[in-house]
Coordinates of C-alpha atoms and ligand atoms in Angstrom, one line a residue:
Chain A
M27 CA 0.1 -0.3 -0.1
K28 CA 0.8 3.4 -0.6
L29 CA 0.7 7.0 -2.0
T30 CA 1.5 9.2 -4.6
F31 CA 1.5 12.5 -4.7
L32 CA 0.6 14.0 -8.1
G33 CA 0.1 17.1 -7.0
T34 CA -0.4 19.3 -4.1
G35 CA -1.0 22.6 -4.5
A36 CA -4.5 25.1 -4.3
G37 CA -6.1 26.4 -6.3
M38 CA -4.2 26.7 -9.2
P39 CA -0.6 25.6 -11.1
S40 CA 2.4 26.9 -10.1
K41 CA 6.1 25.9 -11.0
E42 CA 6.7 24.0 -7.9
R43 CA 3.8 22.0 -7.0
N44 CA 0.7 21.4 -9.7
V45 CA -3.2 21.6 -8.2
S46 CA -5.1 18.0 -6.2
S47 CA -4.3 14.2 -6.7
I48 CA -3.2 11.7 -4.8
A49 CA -2.4 7.7 -5.9
L50 CA -3.5 5.0 -3.5
S51 CA -1.4 2.2 -5.2
L52 CA -2.9 -1.1 -4.2
L53 CA -0.6 -3.9 -6.4
Q54 CA -0.3 -6.4 -3.7
E55 CA -3.3 -5.9 -2.7
A56 CA -6.2 -5.6 -5.7
N57 CA -3.3 -5.4 -8.3
S58 CA -5.2 -1.9 -9.7
V59 CA -4.7 2.0 -8.6
W60 CA -6.9 3.9 -6.6
L61 CA -6.3 7.8 -7.5
F62 CA -8.3 10.9 -5.2
D63 CA -9.6 14.1 -7.5
C64 CA -7.1 14.3 -11.3
G65 CA -7.0 18.0 -10.8
E66 CA -5.9 19.3 -15.2
A67 CA -2.3 17.4 -15.8
T68 CA -2.3 14.8 -13.7
Q69 CA -2.2 12.4 -16.4
H70 CA 1.6 14.7 -17.3
Q71 CA 2.2 14.0 -14.1
I72 CA 1.6 9.7 -14.5
L73 CA 4.5 10.0 -16.7
Y74 CA 7.0 10.8 -14.5
T75 CA 5.8 8.2 -11.9
S76 CA 5.7 3.7 -12.6
I77 CA 1.9 4.5 -12.3
K78 CA 0.6 2.8 -15.2
P79 CA -3.0 4.2 -16.1
R80 CA -4.6 0.4 -17.2
K81 CA -4.2 -0.4 -13.1
I82 CA -5.8 2.5 -12.1
N83 CA -9.8 2.0 -11.5
K84 CA -11.0 3.8 -9.3
I85 CA -11.4 7.0 -9.6
F86 CA -12.8 9.2 -6.2
V87 CA -13.7 12.6 -6.6
T88 CA -13.8 14.8 -3.7
H89 CA -15.4 17.8 -5.1
L90 CA -15.9 19.2 -8.4
H91 CA -13.3 21.9 -8.5
G92 CA -11.4 22.9 -11.5
D93 CA -8.5 21.9 -9.7
H94 CA -10.2 19.2 -8.7
I95 CA -11.5 17.6 -11.8
F96 CA -10.4 19.5 -15.0
G97 CA -7.5 16.9 -15.7
L98 CA -9.9 13.5 -15.3
P99 CA -11.4 14.5 -19.3
G100 CA -7.6 14.2 -20.4
F101 CA -6.6 11.2 -18.0
L102 CA -9.8 9.0 -19.2
S103 CA -8.9 9.9 -23.3
S104 CA -5.0 8.6 -22.9
R105 CA -6.3 5.9 -21.1
S106 CA -7.6 4.5 -23.8
F107 CA -5.3 5.2 -26.4
Q108 CA -2.9 3.5 -23.8
G109 CA -4.7 0.5 -24.4
G110 CA -7.4 0.3 -21.0
N111 CA -9.6 -2.3 -22.0
Q112 CA -10.6 -2.7 -17.6
P113 CA -13.9 -1.7 -16.6
L114 CA -13.5 2.0 -14.6
T115 CA -15.8 3.4 -11.6
I116 CA -15.6 6.9 -10.6
Y117 CA -17.2 8.5 -7.9
G118 CA -18.0 11.7 -7.0
P119 CA -20.1 14.3 -6.0
T120 CA -23.4 15.6 -7.8
G121 CA -22.7 16.7 -11.1
I122 CA -19.4 15.2 -12.0
K123 CA -21.6 12.5 -14.4
E124 CA -23.2 15.4 -16.6
Y125 CA -19.6 17.3 -16.3
I126 CA -17.6 13.4 -17.9
E127 CA -20.5 13.4 -19.9
T128 CA -20.6 16.8 -21.2
S129 CA -16.0 17.3 -22.0
L130 CA -16.5 13.3 -23.9
E131 CA -19.4 13.9 -25.8
L132 CA -18.1 17.2 -27.5
S133 CA -14.9 16.0 -27.7
A134 CA -15.8 12.8 -30.0
T135 CA -14.0 10.8 -27.1
H136 CA -14.9 7.2 -27.0
L137 CA -13.6 4.2 -24.6
T138 CA -12.6 1.4 -24.6
Y139 CA -13.3 0.6 -21.4
P140 CA -16.3 0.4 -19.8
L141 CA -17.0 3.5 -17.5
I142 CA -19.3 3.8 -14.1
I143 CA -20.0 6.6 -12.9
E144 CA -21.6 6.3 -9.3
E145 CA -22.4 10.1 -7.5
L146 CA -21.6 9.8 -3.8
K147 CA -24.4 10.1 -1.3
E148 CA -22.3 9.6 3.1
G149 CA -22.3 6.0 3.7
K150 CA -20.4 3.2 2.6
I151 CA -19.9 3.3 -1.3
A152 CA -18.4 0.9 -2.0
E153 CA -17.3 -2.9 -1.0
S154 CA -14.6 -5.2 -2.4
E155 CA -12.2 -7.7 -1.9
N156 CA -10.2 -6.5 0.8
F157 CA -12.1 -2.9 1.7
E158 CA -14.7 -1.5 2.8
M159 CA -14.9 2.2 1.4
Y160 CA -16.7 5.2 3.2
C161 CA -17.4 8.3 2.1
K162 CA -18.6 11.4 4.2
K163 CA -19.1 15.8 4.0
L164 CA -17.2 17.8 4.6
N165 CA -17.7 21.9 5.1
H166 CA -16.9 23.0 1.8
G167 CA -18.1 26.2 0.0
I168 CA -19.5 23.1 -2.1
P169 CA -20.4 20.0 -1.6
S170 CA -17.4 17.9 -0.9
F171 CA -16.3 14.9 0.1
G172 CA -13.9 12.5 2.4
F173 CA -13.1 9.2 2.0
R174 CA -12.0 6.3 4.7
I175 CA -10.5 3.2 2.7
V176 CA -10.8 0.4 4.8
E177 CA -8.7 -2.3 5.1
K178 CA -10.5 -5.8 6.2
D179 CA -8.7 -7.4 9.0
R180 CA -6.9 -10.1 7.3
P181 CA -6.6 -13.5 8.5
G182 CA -3.4 -14.5 10.7
K183 CA 0.2 -16.5 10.0
L184 CA -0.9 -20.3 10.5
Q185 CA 1.3 -22.0 12.3
V186 CA 2.4 -24.8 10.7
D187 CA 5.2 -26.0 14.1
K188 CA 1.3 -26.9 15.5
L189 CA 0.2 -28.6 12.5
I190 CA 3.2 -30.2 12.4
K191 CA 3.3 -31.3 15.9
M192 CA 0.0 -33.0 15.6
G193 CA 1.5 -34.9 12.6
I194 CA -0.3 -33.0 10.0
P195 CA 2.6 -33.0 6.9
P196 CA 2.4 -30.1 4.9
G197 CA 1.2 -30.5 2.2
P198 CA -2.3 -29.5 -0.1
I199 CA -4.0 -30.3 3.3
Y200 CA -3.0 -27.0 4.8
K201 CA -4.3 -24.7 1.8
Q202 CA -7.9 -27.0 2.5
I203 CA -7.0 -25.7 6.4
K204 CA -6.5 -21.9 6.0
E205 CA -9.7 -21.1 3.4
N206 CA -11.8 -23.1 6.1
E207 CA -13.1 -23.1 9.9
T208 CA -12.7 -27.1 10.4
Y209 CA -11.5 -28.9 8.9
T210 CA -11.6 -33.4 9.6
L211 CA -8.8 -34.8 10.1
P212 CA -9.0 -38.6 7.7
N213 CA -8.7 -40.2 10.8
G214 CA -12.8 -37.9 11.9
E215 CA -10.8 -35.8 14.3
V216 CA -12.6 -31.9 13.9
I217 CA -10.0 -29.3 14.0
F218 CA -11.1 -25.9 14.1
R219 CA -8.8 -23.4 12.2
K220 CA -8.4 -20.9 14.8
D221 CA -6.6 -23.1 16.8
F222 CA -3.8 -23.1 14.5
L223 CA -3.8 -19.3 13.4
G224 CA -1.2 -16.5 14.9
P225 CA -2.7 -12.8 15.2
T226 CA -5.4 -11.4 13.0
K227 CA -4.0 -8.6 10.7
H228 CA -6.1 -5.6 11.4
G229 CA -7.4 -4.2 7.8
R230 CA -5.2 -0.7 7.5
I231 CA -7.4 2.4 7.4
I232 CA -6.2 5.4 5.2
S233 CA -8.6 8.3 5.4
I234 CA -7.9 11.2 2.5
L235 CA -10.1 14.4 2.4
G236 CA -11.2 16.9 0.0
D237 CA -11.0 20.2 0.4
T238 CA -13.1 21.6 4.3
K239 CA -13.0 24.0 7.0
S240 CA -12.6 22.8 10.1
T241 CA -15.6 20.9 12.3
E242 CA -15.4 19.1 14.8
K243 CA -17.6 17.0 13.1
N244 CA -14.8 15.5 10.6
Q245 CA -13.0 13.7 14.4
K246 CA -14.7 10.8 14.2
F247 CA -14.5 10.1 10.0
V248 CA -10.9 9.8 11.1
Q249 CA -11.4 8.5 13.8
G250 CA -7.4 4.9 14.3
S251 CA -6.7 6.5 11.4
D252 CA -2.8 5.1 9.7
V253 CA -2.8 7.7 7.7
L254 CA -5.3 10.7 7.4
V255 CA -4.6 13.4 4.4
H256 CA -6.2 16.7 5.4
E257 CA -5.2 20.0 3.6
A258 CA -3.7 23.2 4.6
T259 CA -4.0 25.3 2.5
F260 CA -2.8 28.4 5.0
N261 CA -1.1 29.2 8.0
K262 CA -2.4 29.0 11.5
E263 CA -2.1 33.4 11.5
N264 CA -4.9 33.2 8.9
K265 CA -6.9 31.7 9.7
E266 CA -9.8 34.4 9.5
L267 CA -9.6 33.6 5.1
A268 CA -9.3 29.8 6.0
E269 CA -12.9 30.6 7.7
K270 CA -13.6 32.5 5.1
Y271 CA -13.0 30.3 1.7
Y272 CA -13.7 27.4 3.6
H273 CA -10.4 25.9 3.8
S274 CA -8.5 25.0 7.4
T275 CA -4.7 26.3 9.0
T276 CA -2.1 24.2 9.4
E277 CA -2.7 23.8 13.0
Q278 CA -6.5 22.9 12.2
A279 CA -5.7 20.1 10.6
A280 CA -2.9 18.6 13.4
L281 CA -5.8 19.0 15.8
L282 CA -8.2 16.5 13.9
A283 CA -5.1 14.2 13.9
K284 CA -4.6 15.1 17.8
N285 CA -7.9 14.3 18.9
S286 CA -9.2 11.6 16.7
A287 CA -5.9 9.8 17.5
V288 CA -4.4 8.7 13.5
R289 CA -1.2 7.4 13.0
K290 CA 0.0 9.4 11.0
L291 CA -1.3 12.9 9.6
I292 CA -0.1 14.0 5.7
L293 CA -0.6 18.2 4.6
T294 CA -0.7 19.2 1.5
H295 CA -3.6 21.8 -1.2
I296 CA -0.7 24.3 0.1
S297 CA -1.9 27.3 -1.1
S298 CA 0.2 29.5 -3.4
R299 CA 1.3 32.3 -1.9
Y300 CA 4.4 29.7 0.0
Q301 CA 7.2 29.6 -0.8
S302 CA 9.9 26.9 -0.7
I303 CA 11.1 29.3 2.5
D304 CA 7.7 28.8 3.9
Y305 CA 7.6 25.0 4.5
P306 CA 9.0 24.2 7.8
I307 CA 7.0 26.0 9.6
L308 CA 4.5 25.8 7.9
L309 CA 5.0 21.2 9.3
E310 CA 6.1 23.4 12.4
E311 CA 3.2 24.4 12.9
A312 CA 1.6 20.7 12.8
K313 CA 4.1 19.6 14.6
D314 CA 3.6 21.1 17.7
I315 CA 0.3 19.9 18.3
F316 CA 0.9 16.5 15.8
H317 CA 4.9 15.0 15.4
N318 CA 4.2 12.8 13.3
T319 CA 3.3 14.7 10.3
I320 CA 4.6 15.6 7.2
L321 CA 3.4 18.5 4.6
A322 CA 3.3 16.8 1.2
E323 CA 5.2 18.0 -2.1
D324 CA 4.7 16.7 -5.7
F325 CA 5.3 12.9 -6.2
F326 CA 6.4 12.7 -2.4
E327 CA 5.1 8.5 -1.7
T328 CA 4.3 7.0 1.7
T329 CA 4.5 3.0 2.5
I330 CA 1.8 2.3 5.1
E331 CA 2.4 -1.1 6.8
Chain B
M11 CA 4.8 38.9 -33.9
K12 CA 6.2 35.8 -32.5
L13 CA 4.9 32.5 -32.3
T14 CA 5.5 30.3 -29.3
F15 CA 5.0 26.8 -29.7
L16 CA 3.1 25.7 -26.2
G17 CA 2.9 21.8 -27.6
T18 CA 3.2 20.7 -30.1
G19 CA 2.4 16.6 -29.9
A20 CA -1.0 15.7 -31.1
G21 CA -3.7 12.9 -29.2
M22 CA -1.9 12.8 -25.7
P23 CA 1.2 13.9 -24.3
S24 CA 4.6 12.7 -23.9
K25 CA 7.7 13.8 -22.1
E26 CA 9.3 15.5 -25.5
R27 CA 6.0 17.4 -25.9
N28 CA 2.6 18.6 -24.8
V29 CA -0.7 18.3 -26.6
S30 CA -1.9 21.1 -29.1
S31 CA -0.8 24.9 -27.9
I32 CA -0.4 28.1 -29.9
A33 CA 0.5 31.9 -28.9
L34 CA 0.4 34.7 -31.3
S35 CA 2.1 37.5 -29.4
L36 CA 0.8 40.7 -30.4
L37 CA 2.1 43.0 -28.0
Q38 CA 3.7 46.1 -30.1
E39 CA 0.6 45.5 -32.3
A40 CA -2.4 45.6 -30.3
N41 CA -0.7 45.1 -26.8
S42 CA -2.0 41.4 -26.8
V43 CA -1.5 37.7 -27.4
W44 CA -3.9 35.7 -29.2
L45 CA -4.0 31.3 -27.9
F46 CA -4.7 29.0 -31.5
D47 CA -5.7 25.7 -29.5
C48 CA -5.6 25.0 -26.3
G49 CA -5.1 21.6 -24.7
E50 CA -4.6 20.0 -21.6
A51 CA -2.1 21.7 -19.1
T52 CA -1.6 24.6 -22.1
Q53 CA -1.1 27.3 -18.0
H54 CA 1.2 24.6 -17.3
Q55 CA 3.6 25.5 -20.4
I56 CA 2.5 29.0 -19.8
L57 CA 4.4 29.5 -16.5
Y58 CA 8.1 28.4 -18.1
T59 CA 6.9 31.1 -20.8
S60 CA 7.2 35.2 -20.2
I61 CA 3.3 35.1 -21.3
K62 CA 1.2 36.5 -19.1
P63 CA -2.3 34.9 -18.8
R64 CA -4.3 38.4 -18.8
K65 CA -2.5 40.0 -21.8
I66 CA -4.2 37.1 -24.1
N67 CA -7.6 38.1 -24.9
K68 CA -8.9 35.6 -28.1
I69 CA -8.5 32.3 -28.1
F70 CA -9.3 30.3 -31.9
V71 CA -9.8 26.7 -31.4
T72 CA -9.9 24.8 -34.3
H73 CA -12.3 21.8 -33.6
L74 CA -13.6 19.2 -30.8
H75 CA -10.9 16.6 -29.8
G76 CA -10.2 16.5 -26.9
D77 CA -5.9 16.8 -26.9
H78 CA -6.8 20.8 -28.5
I79 CA -9.9 21.4 -26.1
F80 CA -9.1 20.5 -23.0
G81 CA -7.1 22.7 -21.7
L82 CA -9.6 25.4 -21.2
P83 CA -12.1 25.5 -18.7
G84 CA -8.4 25.1 -16.7
F85 CA -6.8 28.1 -18.4
L86 CA -9.8 30.5 -18.0
S87 CA -10.2 29.9 -14.0
S88 CA -6.2 31.2 -13.6
R89 CA -6.3 34.1 -16.0
S90 CA -9.2 35.1 -13.0
F91 CA -6.8 34.2 -10.7
Q92 CA -4.0 35.7 -11.5
G93 CA -5.9 39.1 -11.8
G94 CA -7.3 38.9 -15.8
N95 CA -10.0 42.0 -15.8
Q96 CA -10.5 42.2 -19.7
P97 CA -12.1 41.2 -21.5
L98 CA -12.2 37.7 -23.4
T99 CA -13.2 36.0 -26.8
I100 CA -13.2 32.3 -27.5
Y101 CA -14.0 31.3 -31.5
G102 CA -14.4 27.6 -32.4
P103 CA -16.7 25.0 -33.3
T104 CA -20.4 24.7 -32.5
G105 CA -20.3 22.2 -29.6
I106 CA -17.8 25.4 -27.9
K107 CA -19.9 27.0 -26.3
E108 CA -21.9 24.4 -24.4
Y109 CA -18.8 23.0 -23.4
I110 CA -17.3 26.1 -21.4
E111 CA -20.3 27.0 -19.9
T112 CA -20.8 22.9 -18.7
S113 CA -17.3 22.9 -16.8
L114 CA -17.9 26.3 -15.5
E115 CA -21.6 26.2 -14.6
L116 CA -20.4 22.8 -12.9
S117 CA -17.2 23.4 -11.1
A118 CA -18.6 26.5 -9.0
T119 CA -16.3 28.7 -11.3
H120 CA -16.8 32.0 -11.3
L121 CA -15.0 34.8 -13.3
T122 CA -14.1 38.5 -13.3
Y123 CA -13.7 39.1 -17.0
P124 CA -16.7 39.2 -19.5
L125 CA -16.4 36.2 -21.2
I126 CA -17.1 35.6 -25.2
I127 CA -18.1 32.3 -27.1
E128 CA -18.7 32.9 -31.1
E129 CA -18.9 29.9 -32.8
L130 CA -17.6 29.9 -36.4
K131 CA -19.7 29.5 -39.6
E132 CA -17.3 29.8 -42.5
G133 CA -15.3 33.1 -43.4
K134 CA -14.8 36.2 -41.5
I135 CA -14.9 36.1 -38.5
A136 CA -14.1 39.4 -36.7
E137 CA -12.3 42.0 -37.6
S138 CA -10.0 44.7 -35.0
E139 CA -7.8 48.5 -35.6
N140 CA -4.8 46.3 -37.1
F141 CA -6.4 43.6 -37.8
E142 CA -8.7 40.6 -40.0
M143 CA -9.4 37.1 -38.8
Y144 CA -10.6 34.5 -41.4
C145 CA -11.9 30.6 -41.6
K146 CA -11.9 28.0 -43.1
K147 CA -13.6 24.4 -42.5
L148 CA -10.7 21.8 -43.3
N149 CA -10.8 17.6 -44.0
H150 CA -11.8 15.7 -40.6
G151 CA -13.5 13.3 -39.0
I152 CA -15.3 16.4 -37.1
P153 CA -14.8 20.3 -37.4
S154 CA -12.1 21.3 -37.9
F155 CA -11.1 25.8 -38.9
G156 CA -7.9 26.5 -39.9
F157 CA -7.7 30.1 -39.8
R158 CA -6.0 33.1 -41.5
I159 CA -4.5 35.9 -40.0
V160 CA -4.5 38.9 -42.0
E161 CA -2.6 42.0 -40.4
K162 CA -3.8 45.7 -42.4
D163 CA -1.5 47.2 -44.9
R164 CA -0.3 50.2 -43.2
P165 CA 0.9 53.7 -44.4
G166 CA 5.3 54.0 -45.2
K167 CA 7.5 56.0 -42.7
L168 CA 6.6 60.3 -43.5
Q169 CA 9.1 61.6 -45.5
V170 CA 10.5 64.0 -43.3
D171 CA 13.1 64.8 -45.6
K172 CA 10.7 66.2 -47.9
L173 CA 8.6 68.3 -45.5
I174 CA 11.7 70.3 -44.0
K175 CA 12.9 71.1 -47.8
M176 CA 10.0 72.5 -48.6
G177 CA 9.5 74.2 -45.5
I178 CA 7.6 72.5 -43.1
P179 CA 9.7 71.9 -39.6
P180 CA 9.1 69.7 -37.6
G181 CA 6.0 69.6 -34.8
P182 CA 2.6 68.1 -34.1
I183 CA 1.8 68.9 -37.4
Y184 CA 3.5 65.9 -38.8
K185 CA 1.1 63.8 -37.2
Q186 CA -1.7 65.8 -38.7
I187 CA -0.2 65.2 -41.9
K188 CA 0.1 61.7 -41.4
E189 CA -3.5 60.8 -40.2
N190 CA -5.6 62.5 -42.8
E191 CA -5.3 62.2 -46.5
T192 CA -5.5 66.3 -47.3
Y193 CA -3.5 68.3 -45.1
T194 CA -4.2 72.1 -45.3
L195 CA -0.9 74.9 -45.0
P196 CA -1.3 77.8 -43.2
N197 CA -0.6 79.5 -46.2
G198 CA -3.5 77.3 -48.4
E199 CA -1.8 75.3 -49.6
V200 CA -3.4 72.2 -50.0
I201 CA -0.9 69.2 -49.4
F202 CA -1.2 64.8 -49.8
R203 CA -0.8 62.3 -47.6
K204 CA 0.3 60.1 -50.3
D205 CA 3.0 62.4 -51.6
F206 CA 4.7 62.3 -48.7
L207 CA 5.0 58.8 -47.7
G208 CA 7.0 55.4 -47.8
P209 CA 6.2 53.0 -49.7
T210 CA 3.1 50.9 -48.4
K211 CA 4.1 47.7 -45.2
H212 CA 2.6 44.8 -46.2
G213 CA 0.4 43.1 -43.8
R214 CA 1.9 40.3 -43.0
I215 CA -0.2 36.9 -42.6
I216 CA -0.6 34.2 -40.9
S217 CA -2.1 31.0 -42.0
I218 CA -3.0 28.1 -38.5
L219 CA -4.7 25.2 -39.9
G220 CA -5.8 22.8 -37.3
D221 CA -6.3 18.7 -38.0
T222 CA -6.8 18.5 -41.4
K223 CA -7.0 15.9 -44.0
S224 CA -4.2 16.4 -47.1
T225 CA -6.7 17.9 -50.0
E226 CA -6.0 20.7 -52.2
K227 CA -9.1 22.8 -51.2
N228 CA -7.4 24.4 -48.7
Q229 CA -4.7 26.0 -50.3
K230 CA -5.9 28.6 -52.2
F231 CA -7.0 30.1 -48.3
V232 CA -3.9 29.7 -47.2
Q233 CA -2.3 31.7 -49.9
G234 CA 0.9 33.4 -50.0
S235 CA 0.3 33.2 -46.5
D236 CA 4.2 34.6 -44.3
V237 CA 4.3 32.3 -42.3
L238 CA 1.7 28.4 -42.3
V239 CA 1.2 26.6 -39.2
H240 CA 0.2 22.5 -40.5
E241 CA -0.3 19.2 -38.4
A242 CA 2.3 17.1 -40.1
T243 CA 1.2 14.0 -37.9
F244 CA 3.1 11.3 -40.0
N245 CA 5.5 10.6 -41.9
K246 CA 5.2 10.3 -45.0
E247 CA 5.2 6.5 -45.4
N248 CA 2.3 6.4 -43.4
K249 CA 0.0 8.1 -45.8
E250 CA -2.3 5.7 -45.3
L251 CA -3.0 6.2 -42.1
A252 CA -2.9 9.8 -42.1
E253 CA -5.7 9.0 -45.0
K254 CA -7.6 6.7 -42.6
Y255 CA -7.5 8.9 -39.9
Y256 CA -7.6 12.3 -41.4
H257 CA -4.7 13.6 -40.8
S258 CA -1.6 14.9 -43.6
T259 CA 1.9 13.5 -43.5
T260 CA 5.3 16.0 -43.4
E261 CA 5.4 15.3 -47.2
Q262 CA 1.1 16.4 -48.2
A263 CA 2.6 19.7 -46.1
A264 CA 5.1 20.7 -47.3
L265 CA 3.0 19.9 -51.1
L266 CA 0.7 22.2 -49.8
A267 CA 3.0 25.2 -49.3
K268 CA 4.9 24.9 -52.3
N269 CA 1.1 25.2 -54.7
S270 CA 0.3 28.4 -52.7
A271 CA 3.5 29.7 -52.4
V272 CA 3.9 30.8 -48.4
R273 CA 7.2 31.8 -46.8
K274 CA 7.7 29.8 -43.9
L275 CA 5.7 25.8 -43.9
I276 CA 5.7 25.3 -39.6
L277 CA 4.8 21.8 -38.9
T278 CA 3.5 20.1 -35.3
H279 CA 1.2 17.8 -34.2
I280 CA 3.7 15.4 -34.5
S281 CA 2.7 11.5 -33.3
S282 CA 3.7 10.3 -30.4
R283 CA 5.1 7.6 -32.4
Y284 CA 7.9 8.8 -33.4
Q285 CA 11.0 10.1 -31.0
S286 CA 13.8 12.9 -31.3
I287 CA 15.6 9.9 -33.7
D288 CA 13.4 11.0 -35.9
Y289 CA 12.8 14.4 -36.7
P290 CA 15.8 14.9 -38.5
I291 CA 13.4 12.2 -40.4
L292 CA 11.2 14.2 -40.6
L293 CA 12.0 18.1 -41.4
E294 CA 13.9 16.0 -44.7
E295 CA 11.0 14.4 -46.1
A296 CA 8.6 17.8 -45.9
K297 CA 12.0 20.5 -47.3
D298 CA 13.1 18.3 -50.4
I299 CA 9.5 19.9 -51.2
F300 CA 9.4 22.5 -49.3
H301 CA 12.7 24.1 -48.2
N302 CA 11.8 26.3 -46.0
T303 CA 10.2 24.0 -43.4
I304 CA 10.8 24.2 -39.8
L305 CA 9.6 21.5 -37.6
A306 CA 8.7 22.3 -34.2
E307 CA 9.4 21.6 -31.1
D308 CA 7.3 22.6 -27.4
F309 CA 8.7 26.3 -26.6
F310 CA 10.3 26.8 -30.3
E311 CA 9.7 30.3 -31.1
T312 CA 10.0 32.5 -34.6
T313 CA 9.3 36.2 -34.9
I314 CA 7.2 36.5 -38.2
E315 CA 9.5 40.0 -39.1
Ligands
ZN1 ZN1 -9.1 22.7 -3.9
ZN2 ZN1 -4.9 16.3 -32.8

């Protein structure tokens, strides 16, 4: 599980930061990559990573502001050019369907793969073999969503030593034991899987929020996340601007992380009013409140263990 | 008068070439810059030039394929952010209005300047103090236009020597003489402007065509251009592919240049199947037919004297 920040700026692109997009690589878990937002030139950024557009099979759109969606039509079109033929599902606020369909239709873009567009309602969005996905409305000028990706708990490792001690030699039988709650041995004895498994591996939780004003209401939704990705459009001094434009400050993001017991906070969506020289200060403002904080830059990657 | 090639690739962006856009700088002639097409990330390319988005007051869209228009909503939005408040006019094929209005509306983008969108009909598009603009339908899978920008002839230089010899000393009177067909001297004598002007400066002509299959019908439209910008999606060998996909080859573009007596040919819209190593060959194919040819790369600039 790996996060790649493709764009970490706010509002419009600069030489330092592109507009919003984050990739969650689940190649081991689901042989796929999920995208969160797709600002203009996201496909250009992808050219400089190892991400294959055809592997991207879900796109989560937090809200419809241009810096989060204007890269969608181009990405969808290029995914066709590059031989994508597997279905792609887009989840986004009401209006996302009209935006995409109008863009593709008027530009006479014909996709080589099925495109499914689902408009969001709060709650559970979808469930796959290994994941459950939830969304919640945040507090922005227009409807803006946060996403909580919950990996399902995985059974512990089969305790081979124990089985061998019982006189059960390795073989296809081990797979049978691991995949069924109970198993009847050739001698008629019934054994329980749970007695031969190590501790359950708890699923990881990743919360990625769209643009939002700071509010305690987001606390429960991100509670206990392994990683929380939160916007920090402004520094702590500009609390009033953040309030006015429905955004958050470094300090507010850190407070949320602290109060909801997340393990790691990653700040993104940094206003272009801040330059390289300001980044350490922005980061310190957050770290003073929540130590395990990172300020993302374009192409920053982090593995979630 | 200067052309800046912002994107010279076809279909989708690569590390070497962005999708289509060309800027025509008329800072001396009209204190403005005109854009021809606006593929995705055109605004990103502009960041690496000296072009000011607020100076761009006309955008000519050749056709609605994604690689020519997906950068429009982002550009329009950023022009607002950057303090643009002067009107902007977009000329493009039927559908351009719906595309732009839907994108801006759904993304809740509010522009700080008046936006005028005019859908094209063949013939004269507009006339300004110094220019006349024409368009013509080409031969592509969807309606695709070429543009012919004709600078008006400018009166020659005032021949100061002659005036002085006649006993008319320099002063505000010179401006009066230059701006009126006839002028009455204090002594009652009527003089004619034409007798005191050097040779008329012929206006320059720039023809920029959108994607098109090769056809003799384009010849008259580009006749005598100082610069012809023409697509060359394929090399001369791939004539059949060009035919099939409604594009042109290097050779076909050069033939048009030759047969319509243009002064300079600039090739663009190069397929990503060709790499750096192929460019000299593509260029040679064209030069064999029309010597004064250039193969544009991103950020190539040329001044038109
Ligand atoms: Zn934003
Ligand atoms: Zn094209």
